[in-house]
PDB file of C-alpha atoms and ligand atoms in Angstrom:
ATOM      1  CA  MET A   1     178.364  79.431  52.452  1.00 57.00           C
ATOM      2  CA  SER A   2     179.617  82.812  53.692  1.00 70.00           C
ATOM      3  CA  SER A   3     177.491  85.926  53.499  1.00 80.00           C
ATOM      4  CA  GLY A   4     180.022  88.267  55.119  1.00 94.00           C
ATOM      5  CA  ARG A   5     177.843  88.758  58.186  1.00 96.00           C
ATOM      6  CA  LEU A   6     180.890  89.596  60.307  1.00 97.00           C
ATOM      7  CA  ALA A   7     182.817  91.664  57.745  1.00 96.00           C
ATOM      8  CA  GLN A   8     185.003  94.354  59.372  1.00 92.00           C
ATOM      9  CA  ARG A   9     184.510  92.764  62.809  1.00 97.00           C
ATOM     10  CA  HIS A  10     187.257  91.650  65.175  1.00 98.00           C
ATOM     11  CA  VAL A  11     186.314  88.482  67.088  1.00 98.00           C
ATOM     12  CA  LEU A  12     188.349  87.302  70.075  1.00 98.00           C
ATOM     13  CA  VAL A  13     187.938  83.595  70.945  1.00 98.00           C
ATOM     14  CA  THR A  14     189.372  82.122  74.153  1.00 98.00           C
ATOM     15  CA  GLY A  15     190.128  78.409  74.270  1.00 98.00           C
ATOM     16  CA  GLY A  16     190.155  78.435  70.468  1.00 98.00           C
ATOM     17  CA  GLY A  17     192.932  75.858  70.048  1.00 98.00           C
ATOM     18  CA  GLY A  18     190.473  73.025  69.415  1.00 97.00           C
ATOM     19  CA  GLY A  19     186.901  71.810  69.793  1.00 98.00           C
ATOM     20  CA  ILE A  20     184.075  74.340  69.803  1.00 98.00           C
ATOM     21  CA  GLY A  21     186.345  77.409  70.015  1.00 98.00           C
ATOM     22  CA  LEU A  22     188.268  76.402  66.887  1.00 98.00           C
ATOM     23  CA  ALA A  23     185.028  75.791  64.957  1.00 98.00           C
ATOM     24  CA  ILE A  24     183.735  79.218  66.021  1.00 98.00           C
ATOM     25  CA  ALA A  25     187.006  80.860  64.941  1.00 98.00           C
ATOM     26  CA  LYS A  26     186.736  79.173  61.533  1.00 97.00           C
ATOM     27  CA  ALA A  27     183.079  80.132  61.056  1.00 98.00           C
ATOM     28  CA  CYS A  28     183.795  83.767  61.997  1.00 98.00           C
ATOM     29  CA  LEU A  29     186.703  83.876  59.513  1.00 97.00           C
ATOM     30  CA  GLU A  30     184.401  82.521  56.811  1.00 96.00           C
ATOM     31  CA  GLU A  31     181.938  85.318  57.619  1.00 97.00           C
ATOM     32  CA  GLY A  32     184.629  87.925  56.991  1.00 97.00           C
ATOM     33  CA  ALA A  33     185.870  88.638  60.536  1.00 98.00           C
ATOM     34  CA  ARG A  34     189.426  89.137  61.722  1.00 98.00           C
ATOM     35  CA  VAL A  35     189.958  86.603  64.492  1.00 98.00           C
ATOM     36  CA  SER A  36     192.256  86.527  67.526  1.00 98.00           C
ATOM     37  CA  VAL A  37     192.534  83.001  68.905  1.00 98.00           C
ATOM     38  CA  VAL A  38     193.713  82.549  72.480  1.00 98.00           C
ATOM     39  CA  ASP A  39     194.716  79.303  74.155  1.00 98.00           C
ATOM     40  CA  ARG A  40     197.095  78.244  76.875  1.00 98.00           C
ATOM     41  CA  ALA A  41     199.587  76.282  74.724  1.00 98.00           C
ATOM     42  CA  ALA A  42     202.781  78.144  73.834  1.00 98.00           C
ATOM     43  CA  GLN A  43     202.366  77.287  70.143  1.00 97.00           C
ATOM     44  CA  ALA A  44     199.225  77.297  68.032  1.00 97.00           C
ATOM     45  CA  SER A  45     197.565  73.875  67.686  1.00 97.00           C
ATOM     46  CA  ALA A  46     197.591  72.044  64.349  1.00 97.00           C
ATOM     47  CA  GLY A  47     193.968  73.109  63.815  1.00 97.00           C
ATOM     48  CA  VAL A  48     194.797  76.789  64.298  1.00 97.00           C
ATOM     49  CA  GLY A  49     197.892  76.345  62.103  1.00 96.00           C
ATOM     50  CA  GLU A  50     195.701  75.004  59.276  1.00 95.00           C
ATOM     51  CA  LEU A  51     193.322  77.956  59.589  1.00 94.00           C
ATOM     52  CA  GLN A  52     196.251  80.362  59.626  1.00 91.00           C
ATOM     53  CA  ALA A  53     197.727  79.046  56.380  1.00 90.00           C
ATOM     54  CA  GLY A  54     197.412  81.901  53.926  1.00 77.00           C
ATOM     55  CA  LYS A  55     195.271  83.899  56.359  1.00 82.00           C
ATOM     56  CA  ALA A  56     197.885  85.523  58.589  1.00 81.00           C
ATOM     57  CA  ASP A  57     196.301  88.905  57.848  1.00 92.00           C
ATOM     58  CA  THR A  58     192.945  87.824  59.334  1.00 96.00           C
ATOM     59  CA  LEU A  59     193.864  85.277  62.031  1.00 97.00           C
ATOM     60  CA  HIS A  60     196.459  85.369  64.766  1.00 96.00           C
ATOM     61  CA  TYR A  61     197.234  83.196  67.756  1.00 97.00           C
ATOM     62  CA  LEU A  62     198.030  84.336  71.283  1.00 98.00           C
ATOM     63  CA  SER A  63     199.232  82.082  74.056  1.00 98.00           C
ATOM     64  CA  ALA A  64     197.635  83.077  77.366  1.00 98.00           C
ATOM     65  CA  ASP A  65     196.206  81.532  80.505  1.00 98.00           C
ATOM     66  CA  VAL A  66     192.822  83.110  81.271  1.00 98.00           C
ATOM     67  CA  THR A  67     193.266  82.489  84.998  1.00 98.00           C
ATOM     68  CA  ARG A  68     196.096  85.076  85.135  1.00 98.00           C
ATOM     69  CA  GLN A  69     195.198  88.772  85.144  1.00 98.00           C
ATOM     70  CA  GLN A  70     198.497  89.785  83.525  1.00 98.00           C
ATOM     71  CA  ASP A  71     197.796  87.352  80.669  1.00 98.00           C
ATOM     72  CA  ILE A  72     194.305  88.815  80.248  1.00 98.00           C
ATOM     73  CA  ASP A  73     195.733  92.350  80.030  1.00 98.00           C
ATOM     74  CA  ARG A  74     198.365  91.195  77.530  1.00 98.00           C
ATOM     75  CA  LEU A  75     196.005  89.194  75.318  1.00 98.00           C
ATOM     76  CA  LEU A  76     193.649  92.162  75.028  1.00 98.00           C
ATOM     77  CA  ARG A  77     196.461  94.647  74.372  1.00 98.00           C
ATOM     78  CA  ASP A  78     198.114  92.422  71.739  1.00 98.00           C
ATOM     79  CA  SER A  79     194.908  91.512  69.943  1.00 98.00           C
ATOM     80  CA  VAL A  80     193.758  95.160  69.757  1.00 98.00           C
ATOM     81  CA  GLN A  81     197.188  96.178  68.502  1.00 98.00           C
ATOM     82  CA  ARG A  82     196.954  93.539  65.780  1.00 97.00           C
ATOM     83  CA  PHE A  83     193.341  93.819  64.594  1.00 97.00           C
ATOM     84  CA  GLY A  84     191.900  96.967  66.221  1.00 97.00           C
ATOM     85  CA  PRO A  85     188.938  97.256  68.630  1.00 98.00           C
ATOM     86  CA  VAL A  86     187.251  93.992  69.601  1.00 98.00           C
ATOM     87  CA  HIS A  87     183.620  93.682  68.450  1.00 98.00           C
ATOM     88  CA  THR A  88     182.877  90.178  69.727  1.00 98.00           C
ATOM     89  CA  LEU A  89     184.287  88.184  72.618  1.00 98.00           C
ATOM     90  CA  VAL A  90     183.647  84.443  72.550  1.00 98.00           C
ATOM     91  CA  ASN A  91     184.440  83.451  76.113  1.00 98.00           C
ATOM     92  CA  ASN A  92     184.908  79.732  75.532  1.00 98.00           C
ATOM     93  CA  ALA A  93     187.922  78.431  77.534  1.00 98.00           C
ATOM     94  CA  ALA A  94     186.938  75.901  80.191  1.00 98.00           C
ATOM     95  CA  VAL A  95     188.010  72.675  81.848  1.00 98.00           C
ATOM     96  CA  PHE A  96     186.029  69.622  82.968  1.00 97.00           C
ATOM     97  CA  GLU A  97     186.435  67.175  85.862  1.00 96.00           C
ATOM     98  CA  LEU A  98     184.009  64.841  87.561  1.00 95.00           C
ATOM     99  CA  ALA A  99     183.839  62.953  90.841  1.00 96.00           C
ATOM    100  CA  PRO A 100     181.102  61.499  93.036  1.00 96.00           C
ATOM    101  CA  LEU A 101     179.654  64.302  95.180  1.00 97.00           C
ATOM    102  CA  LEU A 102     181.061  62.954  98.446  1.00 98.00           C
ATOM    103  CA  GLU A 103     184.552  62.828  96.886  1.00 97.00           C
ATOM    104  CA  ALA A 104     184.436  66.176  95.038  1.00 97.00           C
ATOM    105  CA  ASP A 105     187.382  67.938  96.633  1.00 98.00           C
ATOM    106  CA  ALA A 106     188.635  71.491  97.107  1.00 98.00           C
ATOM    107  CA  ASP A 107     191.504  71.159  94.603  1.00 98.00           C
ATOM    108  CA  SER A 108     189.088  70.202  91.839  1.00 98.00           C
ATOM    109  CA  PHE A 109     186.764  73.044  92.899  1.00 98.00           C
ATOM    110  CA  ASP A 110     189.670  75.517  92.645  1.00 98.00           C
ATOM    111  CA  ARG A 111     190.815  74.219  89.233  1.00 98.00           C
ATOM    112  CA  LEU A 112     187.330  74.379  87.719  1.00 98.00           C
ATOM    113  CA  PHE A 113     186.280  77.706  89.213  1.00 98.00           C
ATOM    114  CA  ALA A 114     189.651  79.307  88.315  1.00 98.00           C
ATOM    115  CA  VAL A 115     189.099  78.786  84.581  1.00 98.00           C
ATOM    116  CA  ASN A 116     185.346  78.423  84.093  1.00 98.00           C
ATOM    117  CA  VAL A 117     184.219  81.223  86.417  1.00 98.00           C
ATOM    118  CA  LYS A 118     187.096  83.503  87.450  1.00 98.00           C
ATOM    119  CA  GLY A 119     188.814  83.382  84.051  1.00 98.00           C
ATOM    120  CA  MET A 120     185.503  83.755  82.230  1.00 98.00           C
ATOM    121  CA  PHE A 121     184.446  86.728  84.366  1.00 98.00           C
ATOM    122  CA  PHE A 122     187.715  88.689  84.301  1.00 98.00           C
ATOM    123  CA  VAL A 123     188.249  88.203  80.549  1.00 98.00           C
ATOM    124  CA  MET A 124     184.674  89.443  80.060  1.00 98.00           C
ATOM    125  CA  GLN A 125     185.175  92.399  82.402  1.00 98.00           C
ATOM    126  CA  ALA A 126     188.404  93.501  80.666  1.00 98.00           C
ATOM    127  CA  VAL A 127     186.858  93.202  77.200  1.00 98.00           C
ATOM    128  CA  LEU A 128     183.626  94.965  78.254  1.00 98.00           C
ATOM    129  CA  ARG A 129     185.625  97.930  79.610  1.00 98.00           C
ATOM    130  CA  HIS A 130     187.486  98.034  76.315  1.00 98.00           C
ATOM    131  CA  MET A 131     184.247  97.824  74.292  1.00 98.00           C
ATOM    132  CA  ARG A 132     182.663 100.621  76.329  1.00 98.00           C
ATOM    133  CA  ASP A 133     185.724 102.849  75.843  1.00 97.00           C
ATOM    134  CA  ALA A 134     186.130 101.994  72.149  1.00 96.00           C
ATOM    135  CA  GLY A 135     182.392 102.485  71.486  1.00 92.00           C
ATOM    136  CA  SER A 136     182.534  99.643  68.950  1.00 81.00           C
ATOM    137  CA  GLU A 137     179.322  99.422  66.909  1.00 86.00           C
ATOM    138  CA  GLY A 138     177.542  96.069  67.349  1.00 93.00           C
ATOM    139  CA  ALA A 139     179.738  94.909  70.249  1.00 98.00           C
ATOM    140  CA  SER A 140     178.720  91.757  72.059  1.00 98.00           C
ATOM    141  CA  VAL A 141     179.934  88.957  74.298  1.00 98.00           C
ATOM    142  CA  ILE A 142     179.086  85.271  73.936  1.00 99.00           C
ATOM    143  CA  ASN A 143     179.865  83.103  76.946  1.00 99.00           C
ATOM    144  CA  LEU A 144     179.937  79.306  76.656  1.00 98.00           C
ATOM    145  CA  ALA A 145     177.639  77.878  79.330  1.00 98.00           C
ATOM    146  CA  SER A 146     176.333  74.295  79.237  1.00 98.00           C
ATOM    147  CA  GLN A 147     173.255  72.186  79.808  1.00 98.00           C
ATOM    148  CA  ALA A 148     175.218  71.248  82.938  1.00 98.00           C
ATOM    149  CA  GLY A 149     174.456  74.750  84.215  1.00 98.00           C
ATOM    150  CA  ARG A 150     170.702  74.146  83.904  1.00 97.00           C
ATOM    151  CA  ARG A 151     170.485  71.013  86.038  1.00 96.00           C
ATOM    152  CA  GLY A 152     172.750  69.370  88.612  1.00 97.00           C
ATOM    153  CA  GLU A 153     174.366  65.968  88.103  1.00 96.00           C
ATOM    154  CA  ALA A 154     175.450  63.606  90.869  1.00 96.00           C
ATOM    155  CA  LEU A 155     178.926  63.080  89.407  1.00 96.00           C
ATOM    156  CA  VAL A 156     179.474  66.550  88.001  1.00 97.00           C
ATOM    157  CA  ALA A 157     178.630  68.939  90.863  1.00 98.00           C
ATOM    158  CA  HIS A 158     181.579  71.364  90.594  1.00 98.00           C
ATOM    159  CA  TYR A 159     181.430  71.682  86.797  1.00 98.00           C
ATOM    160  CA  CYS A 160     177.636  72.131  86.847  1.00 98.00           C
ATOM    161  CA  ALA A 161     178.011  74.911  89.418  1.00 98.00           C
ATOM    162  CA  THR A 162     180.614  76.702  87.271  1.00 98.00           C
ATOM    163  CA  LYS A 163     178.276  76.678  84.293  1.00 98.00           C
ATOM    164  CA  ALA A 164     175.314  77.927  86.368  1.00 98.00           C
ATOM    165  CA  ALA A 165     177.610  80.814  87.325  1.00 98.00           C
ATOM    166  CA  VAL A 166     178.284  81.532  83.632  1.00 99.00           C
ATOM    167  CA  ILE A 167     174.527  81.866  83.032  1.00 98.00           C
ATOM    168  CA  SER A 168     174.150  84.201  86.014  1.00 98.00           C
ATOM    169  CA  TYR A 169     177.129  86.423  85.075  1.00 98.00           C
ATOM    170  CA  THR A 170     175.775  86.627  81.532  1.00 99.00           C
ATOM    171  CA  GLN A 171     172.507  88.070  82.844  1.00 98.00           C
ATOM    172  CA  SER A 172     174.195  90.559  85.200  1.00 98.00           C
ATOM    173  CA  ALA A 173     176.646  91.724  82.540  1.00 98.00           C
ATOM    174  CA  ALA A 174     173.869  92.102  79.961  1.00 98.00           C
ATOM    175  CA  LEU A 175     171.959  94.428  82.295  1.00 98.00           C
ATOM    176  CA  ALA A 176     175.082  96.395  83.213  1.00 98.00           C
ATOM    177  CA  MET A 177     176.108  96.910  79.578  1.00 98.00           C
ATOM    178  CA  ALA A 178     172.705  97.452  77.946  1.00 97.00           C
ATOM    179  CA  PRO A 179     172.924 101.249  78.448  1.00 97.00           C
ATOM    180  CA  HIS A 180     176.154 101.138  76.409  1.00 97.00           C
ATOM    181  CA  GLY A 181     174.500  99.199  73.586  1.00 97.00           C
ATOM    182  CA  ILE A 182     176.657  96.135  74.282  1.00 98.00           C
ATOM    183  CA  ARG A 183     174.883  92.768  74.213  1.00 98.00           C
ATOM    184  CA  VAL A 184     175.857  89.803  76.402  1.00 98.00           C
ATOM    185  CA  ASN A 185     174.493  86.322  75.705  1.00 99.00           C
ATOM    186  CA  ALA A 186     175.472  82.725  76.347  1.00 99.00           C
ATOM    187  CA  ILE A 187     175.258  79.502  74.384  1.00 98.00           C
ATOM    188  CA  SER A 188     174.345  76.359  76.259  1.00 98.00           C
ATOM    189  CA  PRO A 189     175.576  73.319  74.330  1.00 98.00           C
ATOM    190  CA  GLY A 190     174.352  69.839  75.206  1.00 98.00           C
ATOM    191  CA  VAL A 191     176.810  67.058  74.364  1.00 97.00           C
ATOM    192  CA  VAL A 192     179.309  67.962  71.663  1.00 98.00           C
ATOM    193  CA  ASP A 193     181.950  65.654  70.241  1.00 96.00           C
ATOM    194  CA  THR A 194     185.206  67.490  71.094  1.00 96.00           C
ATOM    195  CA  PRO A 195     188.496  66.712  72.863  1.00 92.00           C
ATOM    196  CA  MET A 196     186.725  67.673  76.120  1.00 92.00           C
ATOM    197  CA  TRP A 197     184.120  64.965  75.584  1.00 94.00           C
ATOM    198  CA  SER A 198     186.780  62.317  75.032  1.00 92.00           C
ATOM    199  CA  GLN A 199     187.997  63.194  78.500  1.00 92.00           C
ATOM    200  CA  VAL A 200     184.425  63.200  79.875  1.00 93.00           C
ATOM    201  CA  ASP A 201     183.843  59.756  78.352  1.00 96.00           C
ATOM    202  CA  ALA A 202     187.006  58.375  79.952  1.00 95.00           C
ATOM    203  CA  GLN A 203     186.050  59.773  83.360  1.00 92.00           C
ATOM    204  CA  PHE A 204     182.507  58.357  83.200  1.00 93.00           C
ATOM    205  CA  ALA A 205     183.979  55.000  82.115  1.00 95.00           C
ATOM    206  CA  ARG A 206     186.006  54.955  85.310  1.00 92.00           C
ATOM    207  CA  TYR A 207     183.177  55.835  87.679  1.00 92.00           C
ATOM    208  CA  GLU A 208     180.351  53.959  85.954  1.00 92.00           C
ATOM    209  CA  GLY A 209     182.334  50.857  84.935  1.00 94.00           C
ATOM    210  CA  LEU A 210     181.738  51.418  81.192  1.00 95.00           C
ATOM    211  CA  VAL A 211     183.963  50.594  78.245  1.00 97.00           C
ATOM    212  CA  LEU A 212     185.511  53.592  76.510  1.00 96.00           C
ATOM    213  CA  GLY A 213     183.092  55.173  74.038  1.00 96.00           C
ATOM    214  CA  GLU A 214     179.974  53.741  75.723  1.00 97.00           C
ATOM    215  CA  LYS A 215     179.006  56.948  77.547  1.00 96.00           C
ATOM    216  CA  LYS A 216     179.321  58.907  74.304  1.00 96.00           C
ATOM    217  CA  ARG A 217     177.075  56.394  72.578  1.00 96.00           C
ATOM    218  CA  GLN A 218     174.492  56.613  75.368  1.00 97.00           C
ATOM    219  CA  VAL A 219     174.369  60.416  75.534  1.00 97.00           C
ATOM    220  CA  GLY A 220     174.120  60.674  71.751  1.00 97.00           C
ATOM    221  CA  LEU A 221     171.153  58.282  71.633  1.00 97.00           C
ATOM    222  CA  ALA A 222     169.408  60.207  74.428  1.00 97.00           C
ATOM    223  CA  VAL A 223     169.410  63.492  72.457  1.00 98.00           C
ATOM    224  CA  PRO A 224     165.976  64.107  70.850  1.00 98.00           C
ATOM    225  CA  LEU A 225     167.687  64.743  67.491  1.00 98.00           C
ATOM    226  CA  GLY A 226     169.454  61.403  67.946  1.00 97.00           C
ATOM    227  CA  ARG A 227     173.127  62.352  67.933  1.00 98.00           C
ATOM    228  CA  MET A 228     175.817  64.304  69.748  1.00 97.00           C
ATOM    229  CA  GLY A 229     176.381  67.825  68.461  1.00 98.00           C
ATOM    230  CA  THR A 230     179.372  68.787  66.349  1.00 98.00           C
ATOM    231  CA  PRO A 231     181.492  71.882  67.026  1.00 98.00           C
ATOM    232  CA  GLN A 232     180.057  73.303  63.773  1.00 98.00           C
ATOM    233  CA  ASP A 233     176.523  73.039  65.207  1.00 98.00           C
ATOM    234  CA  ILE A 234     177.584  75.434  67.954  1.00 98.00           C
ATOM    235  CA  ALA A 235     179.542  77.736  65.632  1.00 98.00           C
ATOM    236  CA  GLY A 236     176.407  78.573  63.629  1.00 97.00           C
ATOM    237  CA  ALA A 237     174.688  79.857  66.759  1.00 98.00           C
ATOM    238  CA  ALA A 238     177.750  81.899  67.721  1.00 98.00           C
ATOM    239  CA  VAL A 239     177.890  83.602  64.308  1.00 98.00           C
ATOM    240  CA  PHE A 240     174.186  84.417  64.593  1.00 98.00           C
ATOM    241  CA  LEU A 241     174.541  85.903  68.107  1.00 98.00           C
ATOM    242  CA  ALA A 242     177.571  87.936  67.008  1.00 98.00           C
ATOM    243  CA  SER A 243     175.790  89.299  63.930  1.00 98.00           C
ATOM    244  CA  ASP A 244     173.368  92.193  63.518  1.00 97.00           C
ATOM    245  CA  GLU A 245     170.580  89.650  63.043  1.00 97.00           C
ATOM    246  CA  ALA A 246     170.715  89.252  66.834  1.00 98.00           C
ATOM    247  CA  ARG A 247     170.764  92.999  67.560  1.00 98.00           C
ATOM    248  CA  TYR A 248     167.673  92.831  69.843  1.00 98.00           C
ATOM    249  CA  ILE A 249     168.841  89.748  71.769  1.00 98.00           C
ATOM    250  CA  THR A 250     170.634  90.169  75.077  1.00 98.00           C
ATOM    251  CA  ALA A 251     170.779  88.469  78.515  1.00 98.00           C
ATOM    252  CA  GLN A 252     169.805  85.131  76.935  1.00 98.00           C
ATOM    253  CA  THR A 253     171.307  81.671  77.200  1.00 98.00           C
ATOM    254  CA  LEU A 254     170.534  79.874  73.967  1.00 98.00           C
ATOM    255  CA  ASN A 255     170.217  76.088  74.169  1.00 98.00           C
ATOM    256  CA  VAL A 256     172.019  74.488  71.219  1.00 98.00           C
ATOM    257  CA  ASP A 257     171.625  70.874  72.225  1.00 98.00           C
ATOM    258  CA  GLY A 258     169.438  68.914  69.829  1.00 98.00           C
ATOM    259  CA  GLY A 259     166.438  69.299  72.135  1.00 98.00           C
ATOM    260  CA  ASN A 260     167.939  68.117  75.442  1.00 97.00           C
ATOM    261  CA  VAL A 261     166.771  71.158  77.435  1.00 97.00           C
ATOM    262  CA  MET A 262     163.467  72.899  76.784  1.00 94.00           C
ATOM    263  CA  SER A 263     162.861  76.482  77.792  1.00 85.00           C
TER     264      SER A 263
HETATM  265  N1  NAD B   1     181.881  69.494  74.505  1.00 94.13           N
HETATM  266  C1  NAD B   1     180.713  69.586  75.122  1.00 94.13           C
HETATM  267  O1  NAD B   1     179.906  68.639  75.120  1.00 94.13           O
HETATM  268  C2  NAD B   1     180.310  70.841  75.829  1.00 94.13           C
HETATM  269  C3  NAD B   1     179.011  70.883  76.349  1.00 94.13           C
HETATM  270  C4  NAD B   1     178.587  72.015  77.001  1.00 94.13           C
HETATM  271  C5  NAD B   1     179.445  73.093  77.124  1.00 94.13           C
HETATM  272  N2  NAD B   1     180.695  73.039  76.609  1.00 94.13           N
HETATM  273  C6  NAD B   1     181.539  74.219  76.781  1.00 94.13           C
HETATM  274  O2  NAD B   1     181.973  74.672  75.513  1.00 94.13           O
HETATM  275  C7  NAD B   1     183.284  75.241  75.639  1.00 94.13           C
HETATM  276  C8  NAD B   1     184.250  74.542  74.700  1.00 94.13           C
HETATM  277  O3  NAD B   1     184.261  73.163  75.022  1.00 94.13           O
HETATM  278  P1  NAD B   1     185.060  72.071  74.179  1.00 94.13           P
HETATM  279  O4  NAD B   1     184.299  70.826  74.302  1.00 94.13           O
HETATM  280  O5  NAD B   1     185.424  72.609  72.850  1.00 94.13           O
HETATM  281  O6  NAD B   1     186.353  71.940  75.112  1.00 94.13           O
HETATM  282  P2  NAD B   1     187.879  71.596  74.741  1.00 94.13           P
HETATM  283  O7  NAD B   1     188.511  71.059  75.989  1.00 94.13           O
HETATM  284  O8  NAD B   1     187.905  70.758  73.528  1.00 94.13           O
HETATM  285  O9  NAD B   1     188.453  73.048  74.443  1.00 94.13           O
HETATM  286  C9  NAD B   1     188.608  73.992  75.488  1.00 94.13           C
HETATM  287  C10 NAD B   1     189.837  74.812  75.206  1.00 94.13           C
HETATM  288  O10 NAD B   1     190.046  75.712  76.313  1.00 94.13           O
HETATM  289  C11 NAD B   1     191.439  75.793  76.540  1.00 94.13           C
HETATM  290  N3  NAD B   1     191.720  76.219  77.916  1.00 94.13           N
HETATM  291  C12 NAD B   1     191.495  75.529  79.064  1.00 94.13           C
HETATM  292  N4  NAD B   1     191.972  76.215  80.117  1.00 94.13           N
HETATM  293  C13 NAD B   1     192.493  77.371  79.633  1.00 94.13           C
HETATM  294  C14 NAD B   1     193.115  78.484  80.235  1.00 94.13           C
HETATM  295  N5  NAD B   1     193.322  78.548  81.560  1.00 94.13           N
HETATM  296  N6  NAD B   1     193.512  79.506  79.445  1.00 94.13           N
HETATM  297  C15 NAD B   1     193.336  79.454  78.101  1.00 94.13           C
HETATM  298  N7  NAD B   1     192.741  78.418  77.468  1.00 94.13           N
HETATM  299  C16 NAD B   1     192.326  77.385  78.227  1.00 94.13           C
HETATM  300  C17 NAD B   1     191.934  74.362  76.288  1.00 94.13           C
HETATM  301  O11 NAD B   1     193.339  74.345  76.055  1.00 94.13           O
HETATM  302  C18 NAD B   1     191.105  73.958  75.084  1.00 94.13           C
HETATM  303  O12 NAD B   1     191.753  74.241  73.847  1.00 94.13           O
HETATM  304  C19 NAD B   1     183.645  75.118  77.112  1.00 94.13           C
HETATM  305  O13 NAD B   1     183.290  76.303  77.780  1.00 94.13           O
HETATM  306  C20 NAD B   1     182.780  73.959  77.580  1.00 94.13           C
HETATM  307  O14 NAD B   1     182.569  73.993  78.967  1.00 94.13           O
HETATM  308  C21 NAD B   1     181.147  71.937  75.964  1.00 94.13           C
END
């Protein structure tokens, strides 16, 4: 049920073509925001298309690759031109790969760090400069970290390291931007049933000799609340952090994981 908590706000969501990003875009629209959705596909996904139906005045799609600085400049310019100053950045685009530590190679390192760390940081930097210059009231950034950034995993070393970097950059950026009244926080999901997790499941199946779907079943059962998260579970936290209800919260990484990580 919408209460218009994000009325008059412009929210920019990277990696919003599916999964958690799409759910956040939808929840922000329902709270009254105008939403710019960015993803790397040339055309909007079916999910974005459905959201757009009848809402072209409050939702638009931009194709951009967050690893390319010229794309970052363009996505910011085009979204501001369309919906005005950005109030909230949801820095969500990321990729996942796993391999046993002794086989984790440099190509995989480059692919993961290019999107999850370099892309995340330079999108954030560009949007923070814009927010500072625009002086947007209530501006904030929400980076998508992960429980993987809280604790290493033998098969997931590169990805875990990228998400630890997201937590660290969130803290540094929060301190740098606090004098400008701009908040920077992160959300740390646990295991969430999205297209990314289908890929994770398939990769674990290969390395751990499991049948498809078994890893998902296991991780869901291991969550204290007894199930994997849904993208909507994460979207609620994002709306809260973007809203004025969170006006005194900055530099935090909020665990939204059914109790997996305690802090
Ligand atoms: N699903 C989980 O269990 C889980 C857990 C912890 C953290 N997370 C994090 O939450 C975020 C969303 O995850 P998800 O599960 O919805 O993933 P997903 O793979 O379903 O969606 C990620 C989106 O990012 C886009 N993307 C990837 N590279 C891009 C690039 N270079 N430029 C632009 N867009 C790009 C993809 O096209 C995709 O639409 C990610 O940051 C992920 O690391 C997910």
